[in-house]
PDB file of C-alpha atoms in Angstrom:
ATOM      1  CA  MET A   1     -12.786  -3.865   2.609  1.00 90.00           C
ATOM      2  CA  GLU A   2     -11.051  -6.990   3.792  1.00 93.00           C
ATOM      3  CA  PRO A   3      -8.931  -9.402   1.755  1.00 95.00           C
ATOM      4  CA  VAL A   4     -10.342 -12.873   1.119  1.00 95.00           C
ATOM      5  CA  THR A   5      -8.343 -15.626  -0.541  1.00 94.00           C
ATOM      6  CA  CYS A   6     -10.214 -18.200  -2.583  1.00 93.00           C
ATOM      7  CA  ARG A   7      -9.754 -21.673  -1.108  1.00 93.00           C
ATOM      8  CA  THR A   8      -9.798 -23.180  -4.620  1.00 91.00           C
ATOM      9  CA  CYS A   9      -7.473 -21.033  -6.752  1.00 89.00           C
ATOM     10  CA  ALA A  10      -5.784 -18.877  -4.057  1.00 91.00           C
ATOM     11  CA  THR A  11      -6.615 -15.598  -5.776  1.00 90.00           C
ATOM     12  CA  CYS A  12      -7.204 -12.681  -3.427  1.00 93.00           C
ATOM     13  CA  VAL A  13     -10.005 -10.102  -3.695  1.00 93.00           C
ATOM     14  CA  LEU A  14     -11.273  -7.376  -1.377  1.00 94.00           C
ATOM     15  CA  VAL A  15     -14.663  -8.005   0.209  1.00 94.00           C
ATOM     16  CA  GLU A  16     -17.189  -5.993   2.176  1.00 93.00           C
ATOM     17  CA  LYS A  17     -20.489  -7.334   3.536  1.00 91.00           C
ATOM     18  CA  PHE A  18     -23.327  -4.863   4.111  1.00 88.00           C
ATOM     19  CA  SER A  19     -25.938  -7.525   4.905  1.00 87.00           C
ATOM     20  CA  PRO A  20     -26.225 -11.300   4.705  1.00 84.00           C
ATOM     21  CA  GLN A  21     -27.471 -10.868   1.121  1.00 86.00           C
ATOM     22  CA  HIS A  22     -25.220  -8.025  -0.060  1.00 90.00           C
ATOM     23  CA  THR A  23     -21.549  -8.621  -0.762  1.00 91.00           C
ATOM     24  CA  SER A  24     -19.258  -6.146  -2.478  1.00 91.00           C
ATOM     25  CA  VAL A  25     -16.234  -7.729  -4.187  1.00 91.00           C
ATOM     26  CA  GLN A  26     -13.373  -5.744  -5.681  1.00 92.00           C
ATOM     27  CA  TRP A  27     -11.552  -7.766  -8.338  1.00 87.00           C
ATOM     28  CA  THR A  28      -8.114  -6.912  -9.673  1.00 85.00           C
ATOM     29  CA  ALA A  29      -6.978  -7.819 -13.177  1.00 84.00           C
ATOM     30  CA  SER A  30      -4.635 -10.462 -11.745  1.00 86.00           C
ATOM     31  CA  ALA A  31      -7.462 -11.979  -9.687  1.00 85.00           C
ATOM     32  CA  VAL A  32      -9.655 -12.289 -12.786  1.00 80.00           C
ATOM     33  CA  THR A  33      -6.906 -14.073 -14.707  1.00 82.00           C
ATOM     34  CA  ALA A  34      -6.183 -16.411 -11.771  1.00 84.00           C
ATOM     35  CA  CYS A  35      -9.810 -17.453 -11.259  1.00 84.00           C
ATOM     36  CA  ALA A  36     -10.693 -20.674 -13.099  1.00 78.00           C
ATOM     37  CA  GLU A  37     -14.325 -19.563 -13.539  1.00 78.00           C
ATOM     38  CA  PHE A  38     -13.245 -16.302 -15.194  1.00 71.00           C
ATOM     39  CA  THR A  39     -10.334 -17.607 -17.288  1.00 70.00           C
ATOM     40  CA  GLY A  40     -11.222 -17.471 -20.965  1.00 65.00           C
ATOM     41  CA  ALA A  41     -14.609 -15.902 -20.243  1.00 60.00           C
ATOM     42  CA  ASP A  42     -15.888 -12.398 -20.723  1.00 60.00           C
ATOM     43  CA  SER A  43     -15.657 -11.353 -17.062  1.00 54.00           C
ATOM     44  CA  ALA A  44     -18.441  -8.800 -17.547  1.00 61.00           C
ATOM     45  CA  ARG A  45     -20.775 -11.715 -18.316  1.00 66.00           C
ATOM     46  CA  VAL A  46     -19.681 -13.999 -15.457  1.00 62.00           C
ATOM     47  CA  ARG A  47     -21.812 -13.026 -12.479  1.00 67.00           C
ATOM     48  CA  THR A  48     -19.998 -14.869  -9.720  1.00 76.00           C
ATOM     49  CA  CYS A  49     -17.440 -17.500  -8.854  1.00 86.00           C
ATOM     50  CA  ALA A  50     -18.992 -20.277  -6.760  1.00 88.00           C
ATOM     51  CA  ALA A  51     -15.655 -21.196  -5.167  1.00 91.00           C
ATOM     52  CA  LEU A  52     -15.012 -17.585  -4.136  1.00 91.00           C
ATOM     53  CA  ARG A  53     -18.568 -17.300  -2.793  1.00 92.00           C
ATOM     54  CA  ASP A  54     -17.899 -20.362  -0.618  1.00 95.00           C
ATOM     55  CA  SER A  55     -14.615 -18.810   0.567  1.00 96.00           C
ATOM     56  CA  ILE A  56     -16.381 -15.548   1.467  1.00 95.00           C
ATOM     57  CA  ASP A  57     -19.112 -17.435   3.333  1.00 95.00           C
ATOM     58  CA  ALA A  58     -16.424 -19.341   5.259  1.00 96.00           C
ATOM     59  CA  ALA A  59     -14.665 -16.054   6.123  1.00 96.00           C
ATOM     60  CA  VAL A  60     -17.942 -14.633   7.453  1.00 94.00           C
ATOM     61  CA  ALA A  61     -18.698 -17.807   9.434  1.00 95.00           C
ATOM     62  CA  GLY A  62     -15.156 -17.767  10.845  1.00 95.00           C
ATOM     63  CA  GLY A  63     -15.452 -14.123  11.927  1.00 93.00           C
ATOM     64  CA  ARG A  64     -12.779 -12.839   9.525  1.00 93.00           C
ATOM     65  CA  ILE A  65     -15.357 -10.711   7.672  1.00 93.00           C
ATOM     66  CA  GLU A  66     -18.008  -8.793   9.592  1.00 90.00           C
ATOM     67  CA  VAL A  67     -21.446  -7.997   8.239  1.00 89.00           C
ATOM     68  CA  GLY A  68     -21.888  -4.269   8.701  1.00 81.00           C
ATOM     69  CA  THR A  69     -23.759  -1.287   7.346  1.00 67.00           C
ATOM     70  CA  ARG A  70     -22.536   1.290   4.882  1.00 63.00           C
ATOM     71  CA  ASP A  71     -21.958   3.785   7.700  1.00 60.00           C
ATOM     72  CA  GLY A  72     -19.564   1.402   9.438  1.00 51.00           C
ATOM     73  CA  ASP A  73     -21.884   0.123  12.164  1.00 53.00           C
ATOM     74  CA  VAL A  74     -21.829  -3.605  12.785  1.00 51.00           C
ATOM     75  CA  PRO A  75     -25.265  -4.913  13.844  1.00 51.00           C
TER      76      PRO A  75
END
């Protein structure tokens, strides 16, 4: 997993991409409280943060996050 910092709120999460459609995000408690889309919400009910999604997409486009497979191969 690679760290990605949200370009909107500067919170940092760990990200792994297994395909263009599949993204695994590991949130910490501090990241949830720092995210404007999660603040005051039941985080189990919030499916995604649009700003973080944009930041992850930018990291993939910039080559900072590779899209790989679960066994570690990068297509």
